[in-house]
Short mmCIF file of C-alpha atoms and ligand atoms in Angstrom, two decimals:
data_model
loop_
_atom_site.label_atom_id
_atom_site.label_comp_id
_atom_site.label_asym_id
_atom_site.label_seq_id
_atom_site.Cartn_x
_atom_site.Cartn_y
_atom_site.Cartn_z
CA UNK R 1 -19.12 36.95 -3.28
CA UNK R 2 -17.98 34.48 -5.75
CA UNK R 3 -20.13 32.16 -7.51
CA UNK R 4 -20.17 28.21 -8.16
CA UNK R 5 -18.93 28.81 -11.72
CA UNK R 6 -16.01 30.58 -10.77
CA UNK R 7 -15.12 27.93 -8.05
CA UNK R 8 -15.45 25.26 -11.21
CA UNK R 9 -13.24 27.17 -13.35
CA UNK R 10 -10.46 27.59 -11.13
CA UNK R 11 -10.70 23.97 -9.87
CA UNK R 12 -10.98 22.77 -13.61
CA UNK R 13 -7.19 23.83 -14.01
CA UNK R 14 -6.43 21.35 -10.81
CA UNK R 15 -5.17 17.90 -12.55
CA UNK R 16 -4.91 14.62 -11.19
CA UNK R 17 -1.26 13.84 -12.15
CA UNK R 18 -1.85 10.05 -12.28
CA UNK R 19 -4.95 10.59 -14.44
CA UNK R 20 -3.89 13.42 -16.42
CA UNK R 21 -7.25 14.82 -15.98
CA UNK R 22 -8.56 17.53 -14.23
CA UNK R 23 -10.54 17.26 -10.83
CA UNK R 24 -13.76 18.66 -12.23
CA UNK R 25 -14.46 16.57 -15.46
CA UNK R 26 -13.36 13.73 -13.45
CA UNK R 27 -16.29 14.10 -11.33
CA UNK R 28 -14.09 14.87 -7.98
CA UNK R 29 -15.70 18.15 -7.02
CA UNK R 30 -19.20 17.98 -5.30
CA UNK R 31 -21.44 19.69 -3.06
CA UNK R 32 -20.10 22.99 -3.94
CA UNK R 33 -21.65 25.66 -1.39
CA UNK R 34 -20.83 29.63 -1.25
CA UNK R 35 -21.75 31.22 2.08
CA UNK R 36 -20.26 34.75 1.91
CA UNK R 37 -16.59 34.47 1.94
CA UNK R 38 -16.31 31.02 2.36
CA UNK R 39 -16.67 27.97 -0.05
CA UNK R 40 -17.29 24.40 1.17
CA UNK R 41 -17.04 21.66 -1.26
CA UNK R 42 -16.53 17.44 -1.06
CA UNK R 43 -13.32 16.26 -3.20
CA UNK R 44 -14.30 12.79 -4.12
CA UNK R 45 -10.89 10.79 -4.60
CA UNK R 46 -11.01 7.47 -6.83
CA UNK R 47 -9.62 5.58 -3.62
CA UNK R 48 -9.77 6.04 0.15
CA UNK R 49 -6.18 5.03 0.06
CA UNK R 50 -5.16 7.56 -2.58
CA UNK R 51 -1.21 8.36 -2.77
CA UNK R 52 -2.07 11.68 -3.79
CA UNK R 53 -4.65 12.79 -1.57
CA UNK R 54 -2.68 15.60 0.54
CA UNK R 55 -1.34 17.01 -2.84
CA UNK R 56 -5.04 17.07 -4.51
CA UNK R 57 -6.48 18.26 -1.48
CA UNK R 58 -3.68 21.58 -1.05
CA UNK R 59 -4.16 22.21 -4.82
CA UNK R 60 -7.67 22.15 -4.69
CA UNK R 61 -7.47 24.32 -1.57
CA UNK R 62 -5.29 27.01 -3.21
CA UNK R 63 -7.16 26.87 -6.15
CA UNK R 64 -10.21 27.98 -4.59
CA UNK R 65 -8.36 30.77 -2.21
CA UNK R 66 -7.07 32.04 -5.57
CA UNK R 67 -10.40 33.67 -6.02
CA UNK R 68 -10.84 37.34 -4.93
CA UNK R 69 -13.00 37.20 -2.03
CA UNK R 70 -12.72 33.88 -0.68
CA UNK R 71 -11.52 33.96 3.06
CA UNK R 72 -12.21 30.11 4.15
CA UNK R 73 -12.33 27.05 2.34
CA UNK R 74 -13.82 23.83 4.07
CA UNK R 75 -13.22 20.81 2.24
CA UNK R 76 -14.56 17.34 2.72
CA UNK R 77 -12.41 14.36 1.31
CA UNK R 78 -14.66 11.22 0.66
CA UNK R 79 -14.10 8.65 -2.01
CA UNK R 80 -15.87 6.18 -4.69
CA UNK R 81 -13.78 3.55 -5.73
CA UNK R 82 -13.31 3.23 -9.28
CA UNK R 83 -13.99 -0.37 -10.54
CA UNK R 84 -11.62 -2.29 -13.32
CA UNK R 85 -14.25 -4.64 -13.95
CA UNK R 86 -16.16 -4.40 -17.21
CA UNK R 87 -16.58 -8.10 -17.79
CA UNK R 88 -20.40 -9.33 -17.91
CA UNK R 89 -19.27 -12.45 -15.83
CA UNK R 90 -21.72 -13.30 -13.22
CA UNK R 91 -18.56 -14.16 -10.39
CA UNK R 92 -18.03 -11.65 -7.98
CA UNK R 93 -20.39 -9.24 -9.17
CA UNK R 94 -20.07 -6.82 -6.24
CA UNK R 95 -16.24 -6.76 -6.60
CA UNK R 96 -15.00 -3.69 -7.85
CA UNK R 97 -11.31 -4.68 -8.01
CA UNK R 98 -9.83 -8.27 -7.93
CA UNK R 99 -6.09 -7.93 -7.26
CA UNK R 100 -3.84 -11.28 -7.33
CA UNK R 101 -0.24 -11.38 -5.43
CA UNK R 102 2.12 -13.66 -7.08
CA UNK R 103 5.67 -14.31 -7.74
CA UNK R 104 7.58 -17.53 -9.04
CA UNK R 105 9.32 -18.14 -6.16
CA UNK R 106 8.02 -19.68 -2.97
CA UNK R 107 8.71 -18.01 0.59
CA UNK R 108 9.42 -14.46 -0.76
CA UNK R 109 6.75 -12.89 1.71
CA UNK R 110 3.78 -13.11 -0.98
CA UNK R 111 0.91 -13.70 1.93
CA UNK R 112 2.52 -11.13 3.82
CA UNK R 113 2.29 -8.63 1.41
CA UNK R 114 -1.32 -9.57 0.84
CA UNK R 115 -2.39 -9.62 4.57
CA UNK R 116 -0.92 -6.35 4.96
CA UNK R 117 -1.99 -4.79 1.73
CA UNK R 118 -5.83 -6.09 2.71
CA UNK R 119 -5.34 -4.57 6.02
CA UNK R 120 -3.76 -1.00 5.21
CA UNK R 121 -6.56 -0.72 2.30
CA UNK R 122 -9.22 -1.49 4.99
CA UNK R 123 -7.56 0.89 7.55
CA UNK R 124 -7.72 3.50 4.60
CA UNK R 125 -11.41 3.08 4.71
CA UNK R 126 -12.00 0.96 1.64
CA UNK R 127 -14.34 -2.42 1.65
CA UNK R 128 -11.75 -5.19 1.47
CA UNK R 129 -11.77 -9.40 1.12
CA UNK R 130 -8.64 -11.60 1.09
CA UNK R 131 -8.94 -15.10 -0.59
CA UNK R 132 -6.25 -17.32 0.47
CA UNK R 133 -5.90 -19.40 -2.74
CA UNK R 134 -3.14 -21.89 -1.53
CA UNK R 135 -4.73 -25.02 -1.15
CA UNK R 136 -1.62 -26.84 0.24
CA UNK R 137 0.32 -24.39 2.45
CA UNK R 138 -3.12 -22.10 3.76
CA UNK R 139 -1.28 -19.67 6.15
CA UNK R 140 -3.53 -16.55 5.85
CA UNK R 141 -5.77 -17.44 9.08
CA UNK R 142 -2.72 -17.40 11.12
CA UNK R 143 -1.48 -14.49 9.91
CA UNK R 144 -4.59 -12.68 10.40
CA UNK R 145 -5.04 -14.29 13.89
CA UNK R 146 -8.42 -16.42 12.78
CA UNK R 147 -9.59 -19.31 14.22
CA UNK R 148 -13.13 -19.80 11.69
CA UNK R 149 -15.76 -22.39 11.92
CA UNK R 150 -17.21 -22.37 8.39
CA UNK R 151 -21.40 -21.96 8.26
CA UNK R 152 -23.32 -21.37 5.34
CA UNK R 153 -26.23 -18.51 4.81
CA UNK R 154 -29.06 -18.85 2.19
CA UNK R 155 -26.71 -21.39 0.52
CA UNK R 156 -23.46 -19.45 0.64
CA UNK R 157 -20.30 -19.58 2.55
CA UNK R 158 -20.17 -16.85 5.20
CA UNK R 159 -16.40 -15.59 5.24
CA UNK R 160 -14.33 -14.94 8.42
CA UNK R 161 -13.75 -11.26 9.27
CA UNK R 162 -10.71 -10.18 10.85
CA UNK R 163 -9.68 -6.42 11.10
CA UNK R 164 -12.65 -5.52 8.97
CA UNK R 165 -11.30 -7.69 6.18
CA UNK R 166 -13.32 -10.61 5.01
CA UNK R 167 -11.16 -13.78 4.82
CA UNK R 168 -11.70 -17.27 3.06
CA UNK R 169 -9.21 -19.84 3.25
CA UNK R 170 -9.02 -23.62 2.48
CA UNK R 171 -7.72 -23.51 6.23
CA UNK R 172 -10.98 -23.04 7.55
CA UNK R 173 -11.95 -26.47 6.26
CA UNK R 174 -8.99 -28.82 6.47
CA UNK R 175 -7.43 -27.78 9.85
CA UNK R 176 -4.69 -29.60 11.43
CA UNK R 177 -1.19 -31.14 10.15
CA UNK R 178 -2.99 -33.78 7.41
CA UNK R 179 -1.89 -32.42 4.12
CA UNK R 180 -4.21 -32.31 1.35
CA UNK R 181 -2.98 -34.80 -1.76
CA UNK R 182 -5.20 -33.03 -4.33
CA UNK R 183 -4.59 -32.78 -8.12
CA UNK R 184 -4.99 -30.33 -10.62
CA UNK R 185 -8.98 -30.24 -11.60
CA UNK R 186 -10.00 -30.72 -7.58
CA UNK R 187 -7.86 -27.78 -6.66
CA UNK R 188 -9.28 -25.57 -9.51
CA UNK R 189 -12.82 -26.57 -8.16
CA UNK R 190 -11.74 -25.45 -4.53
CA UNK R 191 -10.42 -22.21 -5.66
CA UNK R 192 -13.69 -21.81 -7.98
CA UNK R 193 -15.81 -22.61 -5.25
CA UNK R 194 -14.12 -20.20 -3.05
CA UNK R 195 -14.48 -17.29 -5.24
CA UNK R 196 -17.84 -18.04 -6.12
CA UNK R 197 -19.73 -19.72 -3.39
CA UNK R 198 -18.57 -17.45 -0.72
CA UNK R 199 -20.73 -14.29 0.06
CA UNK R 200 -18.31 -11.88 -0.60
CA UNK R 201 -20.68 -9.10 -0.95
CA UNK R 202 -19.75 -5.57 -1.81
CA UNK R 203 -15.90 -5.05 -2.02
CA UNK R 204 -13.96 -2.25 -3.37
CA UNK R 205 -10.56 -4.47 -3.26
CA UNK R 206 -10.68 -8.25 -3.15
CA UNK R 207 -6.95 -9.63 -2.69
CA UNK R 208 -5.81 -12.79 -3.67
CA UNK R 209 -3.11 -14.46 -2.10
CA UNK R 210 -1.66 -16.88 -4.63
CA UNK R 211 0.70 -19.97 -4.00
CA UNK R 212 4.06 -19.61 -5.55
CA UNK R 213 4.82 -20.72 -9.30
CA UNK R 214 2.92 -20.89 -12.41
CA UNK R 215 1.20 -24.19 -11.55
CA UNK R 216 -2.48 -25.03 -11.17
CA UNK R 217 -3.85 -22.45 -8.83
CA UNK R 218 -2.26 -19.23 -10.37
CA UNK R 219 -3.48 -20.19 -13.69
CA UNK R 220 -6.81 -21.40 -12.68
CA UNK R 221 -6.88 -17.75 -10.83
CA UNK R 222 -5.76 -16.22 -14.05
CA UNK R 223 -7.87 -17.95 -16.17
CA UNK R 224 -11.35 -18.07 -14.26
CA UNK R 225 -11.20 -14.81 -12.49
CA UNK R 226 -11.92 -11.30 -14.13
CA UNK R 227 -8.50 -10.38 -12.43
CA UNK R 228 -7.71 -6.37 -12.55
CA UNK R 229 -4.13 -6.81 -11.94
CA UNK R 230 -1.38 -8.70 -10.18
CA UNK R 231 1.22 -7.54 -7.92
CA UNK R 232 4.47 -9.63 -8.18
CA UNK R 233 6.66 -10.03 -5.32
CA UNK R 234 10.09 -10.87 -5.23
CA UNK R 235 13.36 -10.71 -2.66
CA UNK R 236 16.27 -9.06 -4.34
CA UNK R 237 18.60 -11.85 -5.54
CA UNK R 238 19.00 -12.70 -8.68
CA UNK R 239 17.51 -16.82 -8.24
CA UNK R 240 14.26 -14.88 -7.13
CA UNK R 241 13.96 -12.21 -9.37
CA UNK R 242 14.58 -14.48 -12.72
CA UNK R 243 11.73 -16.48 -11.52
CA UNK R 244 9.31 -13.49 -10.24
CA UNK R 245 10.11 -12.57 -14.03
CA UNK R 246 8.62 -15.79 -15.28
CA UNK R 247 5.54 -14.94 -13.51
CA UNK R 248 5.25 -11.52 -14.93
CA UNK R 249 5.67 -13.36 -18.62
CA UNK R 250 2.93 -15.56 -17.67
CA UNK R 251 0.54 -12.99 -16.48
CA UNK R 252 1.02 -10.81 -19.37
CA UNK R 253 0.88 -13.66 -21.81
CA UNK R 254 -2.68 -14.33 -20.52
CA UNK R 255 -3.53 -10.50 -20.80
CA UNK R 256 -3.60 -9.79 -17.21
CA UNK R 257 -2.25 -6.29 -16.16
CA UNK R 258 0.44 -6.04 -13.78
CA UNK R 259 0.18 -3.54 -11.08
CA UNK R 260 3.78 -3.63 -10.29
CA UNK R 261 6.47 -5.04 -8.51
CA UNK R 262 7.19 -5.19 -4.61
CA UNK R 263 10.72 -5.88 -3.50
CA UNK R 264 10.54 -7.65 -0.02
CA UNK R 265 13.20 -8.20 2.33
CA UNK R 266 15.46 -5.53 0.62
CA UNK R 267 17.57 -4.63 3.57
CA UNK R 268 17.71 -5.04 7.31
CA UNK R 269 18.76 -2.29 9.85
CA UNK R 270 20.48 -3.22 12.92
CA UNK R 271 18.52 -2.16 15.83
CA UNK R 272 21.51 -1.53 18.17
CA UNK R 273 24.07 0.26 15.45
CA UNK R 274 21.55 1.22 13.02
CA UNK R 275 23.78 -0.49 10.26
CA UNK R 276 22.04 -0.92 6.78
CA UNK R 277 22.95 -4.37 5.50
CA UNK R 278 21.50 -6.24 2.40
CA UNK R 279 21.67 -10.12 3.35
CA UNK R 280 19.66 -11.08 0.06
CA UNK R 281 21.57 -8.51 -2.15
CA UNK R 282 19.98 -5.18 -3.03
CA UNK R 283 17.71 -3.59 -5.72
CA UNK R 284 17.10 -6.70 -7.85
CA UNK R 285 13.02 -6.04 -7.80
CA UNK R 286 13.59 -2.27 -8.46
CA UNK R 287 16.00 -3.24 -11.51
CA UNK R 288 13.62 -5.83 -12.44
CA UNK R 289 10.93 -3.31 -12.86
CA UNK R 290 12.73 -0.88 -14.86
CA UNK R 291 14.03 -3.71 -17.29
CA UNK R 292 10.56 -5.17 -17.83
CA UNK R 293 8.71 -1.44 -17.95
CA UNK R 294 6.66 -2.02 -14.96
CA UNK R 295 5.80 -0.44 -12.08
CA UNK R 296 8.39 -0.20 -8.85
CA UNK R 297 5.74 -0.41 -5.72
CA UNK R 298 8.42 -0.10 -3.07
CA UNK R 299 10.63 -2.21 -1.09
CA UNK R 300 10.08 -3.60 2.31
CA UNK R 301 13.02 -4.43 5.03
CA UNK R 302 13.40 -7.51 6.67
CA UNK R 303 12.05 -6.99 10.35
CA UNK R 304 11.04 -8.48 13.07
CA UNK R 305 8.31 -7.09 13.50
CA UNK R 306 6.84 -8.22 10.19
CA UNK R 307 7.88 -11.83 11.20
CA UNK R 308 6.35 -11.44 14.48
CA UNK R 309 3.24 -9.86 13.21
CA UNK R 310 2.71 -12.87 10.64
CA UNK R 311 3.55 -15.46 13.50
CA UNK R 312 1.01 -13.87 15.95
CA UNK R 313 -2.02 -13.02 13.74
CA UNK R 314 -1.25 -9.34 14.31
CA UNK R 315 -0.46 -7.82 10.99
CA UNK R 316 2.10 -4.99 11.66
CA UNK R 317 0.32 -1.98 9.92
CA UNK R 318 -2.53 -2.82 12.34
CA UNK R 319 -0.67 -3.33 15.43
CA UNK R 320 2.54 -0.87 14.66
CA UNK R 321 1.48 1.22 12.29
CA UNK R 322 4.10 3.95 13.14
CA UNK R 323 7.07 1.84 12.70
CA UNK R 324 9.27 2.06 9.66
CA UNK R 325 8.37 -1.26 7.74
CA UNK R 326 4.66 -0.77 8.39
CA UNK R 327 5.00 2.64 6.70
CA UNK R 328 6.62 0.83 3.92
CA UNK R 329 4.02 -1.37 3.23
CA UNK R 330 1.10 1.31 3.83
CA UNK R 331 3.02 3.05 0.95
CA UNK R 332 2.98 0.17 -1.18
CA UNK R 333 -0.68 -0.39 -0.64
CA UNK R 334 -1.32 3.28 -1.70
CA UNK R 335 0.63 3.16 -4.55
CA UNK R 336 -1.45 -0.33 -5.41
CA UNK R 337 -4.73 1.45 -5.04
CA UNK R 338 -3.37 4.31 -6.95
CA UNK R 339 -2.27 2.02 -10.06
CA UNK R 340 -5.63 0.23 -9.80
CA UNK R 341 -7.40 3.75 -10.18
CA UNK R 342 -5.53 4.21 -13.33
CA UNK R 343 -6.18 0.81 -14.84
CA UNK R 344 -9.87 1.26 -13.92
CA UNK R 345 -9.92 5.15 -15.43
CA UNK R 346 -8.15 3.58 -18.62
CA UNK R 347 -11.28 1.11 -19.30
CA UNK R 348 -13.86 4.04 -18.47
CA UNK R 349 -15.27 6.06 -21.68
CA UNK R 350 -15.78 9.43 -20.27
N1 LIG N 401 9.98 -8.55 5.14
C1 LIG N 401 9.88 -9.68 5.80
N2 LIG N 401 10.68 -9.37 7.22
C2 LIG N 401 10.85 -10.45 7.80
N3 LIG N 401 10.06 -11.84 7.91
C3 LIG N 401 9.24 -11.78 6.66
C4 LIG N 401 9.35 -10.61 5.89
N4 LIG N 401 8.15 -11.22 4.71
C5 LIG N 401 8.30 -12.21 5.17
N5 LIG N 401 8.56 -12.50 6.61
C6 LIG N 401 8.79 -14.03 6.88
O1 LIG N 401 9.01 -15.11 5.42
C7 LIG N 401 7.86 -15.97 5.92
C8 LIG N 401 7.64 -16.66 4.71
O2 LIG N 401 6.67 -15.48 4.05
P1 LIG N 401 5.33 -15.60 3.61
O3 LIG N 401 4.87 -16.60 3.81
O4 LIG N 401 4.70 -14.61 3.49
O5 LIG N 401 5.73 -15.89 2.07
P2 LIG N 401 5.27 -16.63 0.61
O6 LIG N 401 5.93 -16.19 -0.57
O7 LIG N 401 3.68 -16.20 0.55
O8 LIG N 401 5.48 -18.40 0.96
P3 LIG N 401 5.01 -19.36 0.28
O9 LIG N 401 5.17 -19.57 -1.12
O10 LIG N 401 5.10 -20.33 1.09
O11 LIG N 401 3.08 -19.20 0.17
C9 LIG N 401 7.25 -16.04 6.81
O12 LIG N 401 7.66 -16.58 7.98
C10 LIG N 401 7.27 -14.54 7.00
O13 LIG N 401 6.89 -14.15 8.35
MG1 LIG N 402 2.14 -17.67 1.08
#
């Protein structure tokens, strides 16, 4: 019969390729039990949305099977999300990772990506919040299908919940079509309130959907919120890419890590003939990521399903999870979670 030490010894050769360290010293292997020819263990991943989940599970299983005398291996996969926080701020103390979704240009799909990112991480099993920081054009309530009446509890605002995601938006306060005509300080105040006076509770990921550009709100968020990273969205054409690059440059200057670049509206596949066309050119986001030496997180097609999902408050990753476009969005969300784990790991002292 093998013993615990032998199991740990073979598993210390299974390396998480992203973190460059073995699963034993990362503390991922727990609850090893050996019962005659059967080994049971828990593999505790750094996020439930782990892009390497299947690979790590297989390598762990194969390693244990390589021990002489082992006939059965049972692995329970669980997760404990790493935190990118090492600030001492009182703001959002229960939130492990704060991720902003930004872009220089308007209308490239930031809110669409933010909504599907939040829902996808939540579906994977993470605790997720979504803050709509677009004061002038809050559209997250519509995209998440929420009509929420704000209320407070113990002096804190209670966020809405949809698809297991906690949501806050200025749209819950100012409804209808009357435009807000606020200037800088008021806007900054509102954003700070939605962060600090909302009971977000314990979250693995808080996604902040930013308005376009490098104006008041993105700056307020970047300077006042302990952001773990920023996802930059662009469409492929030169006009969008060059402005998105400015956004990257702003966040870099403020010392905020760029999680990576998403290329939205990359291509269109005709439903009738299957022909793939490129209405907004192609590859601009991928090229931008390579040029700026940032991660490319993936591309998302132009799809009726995505647009309909946004308009009807039924995000495509929740309601049509097996479509090509939902798969693309889910893969991006797993890459985001993977990069956040790497960023968290780089801050940890082992
Ligand atoms: N991949 C896509 N396929 C089809 N429609 C999309 C796609 N991405 C976004 N859209 C649609 O494009 C419009 C703009 O998207 P969205 O509101 O997400 O952009 P945004 O960058 O957040 O805009 P703003 O700058 O105004 O905040 C929406 O109607 C949305 O449904
Ligand atoms: Mg938006």
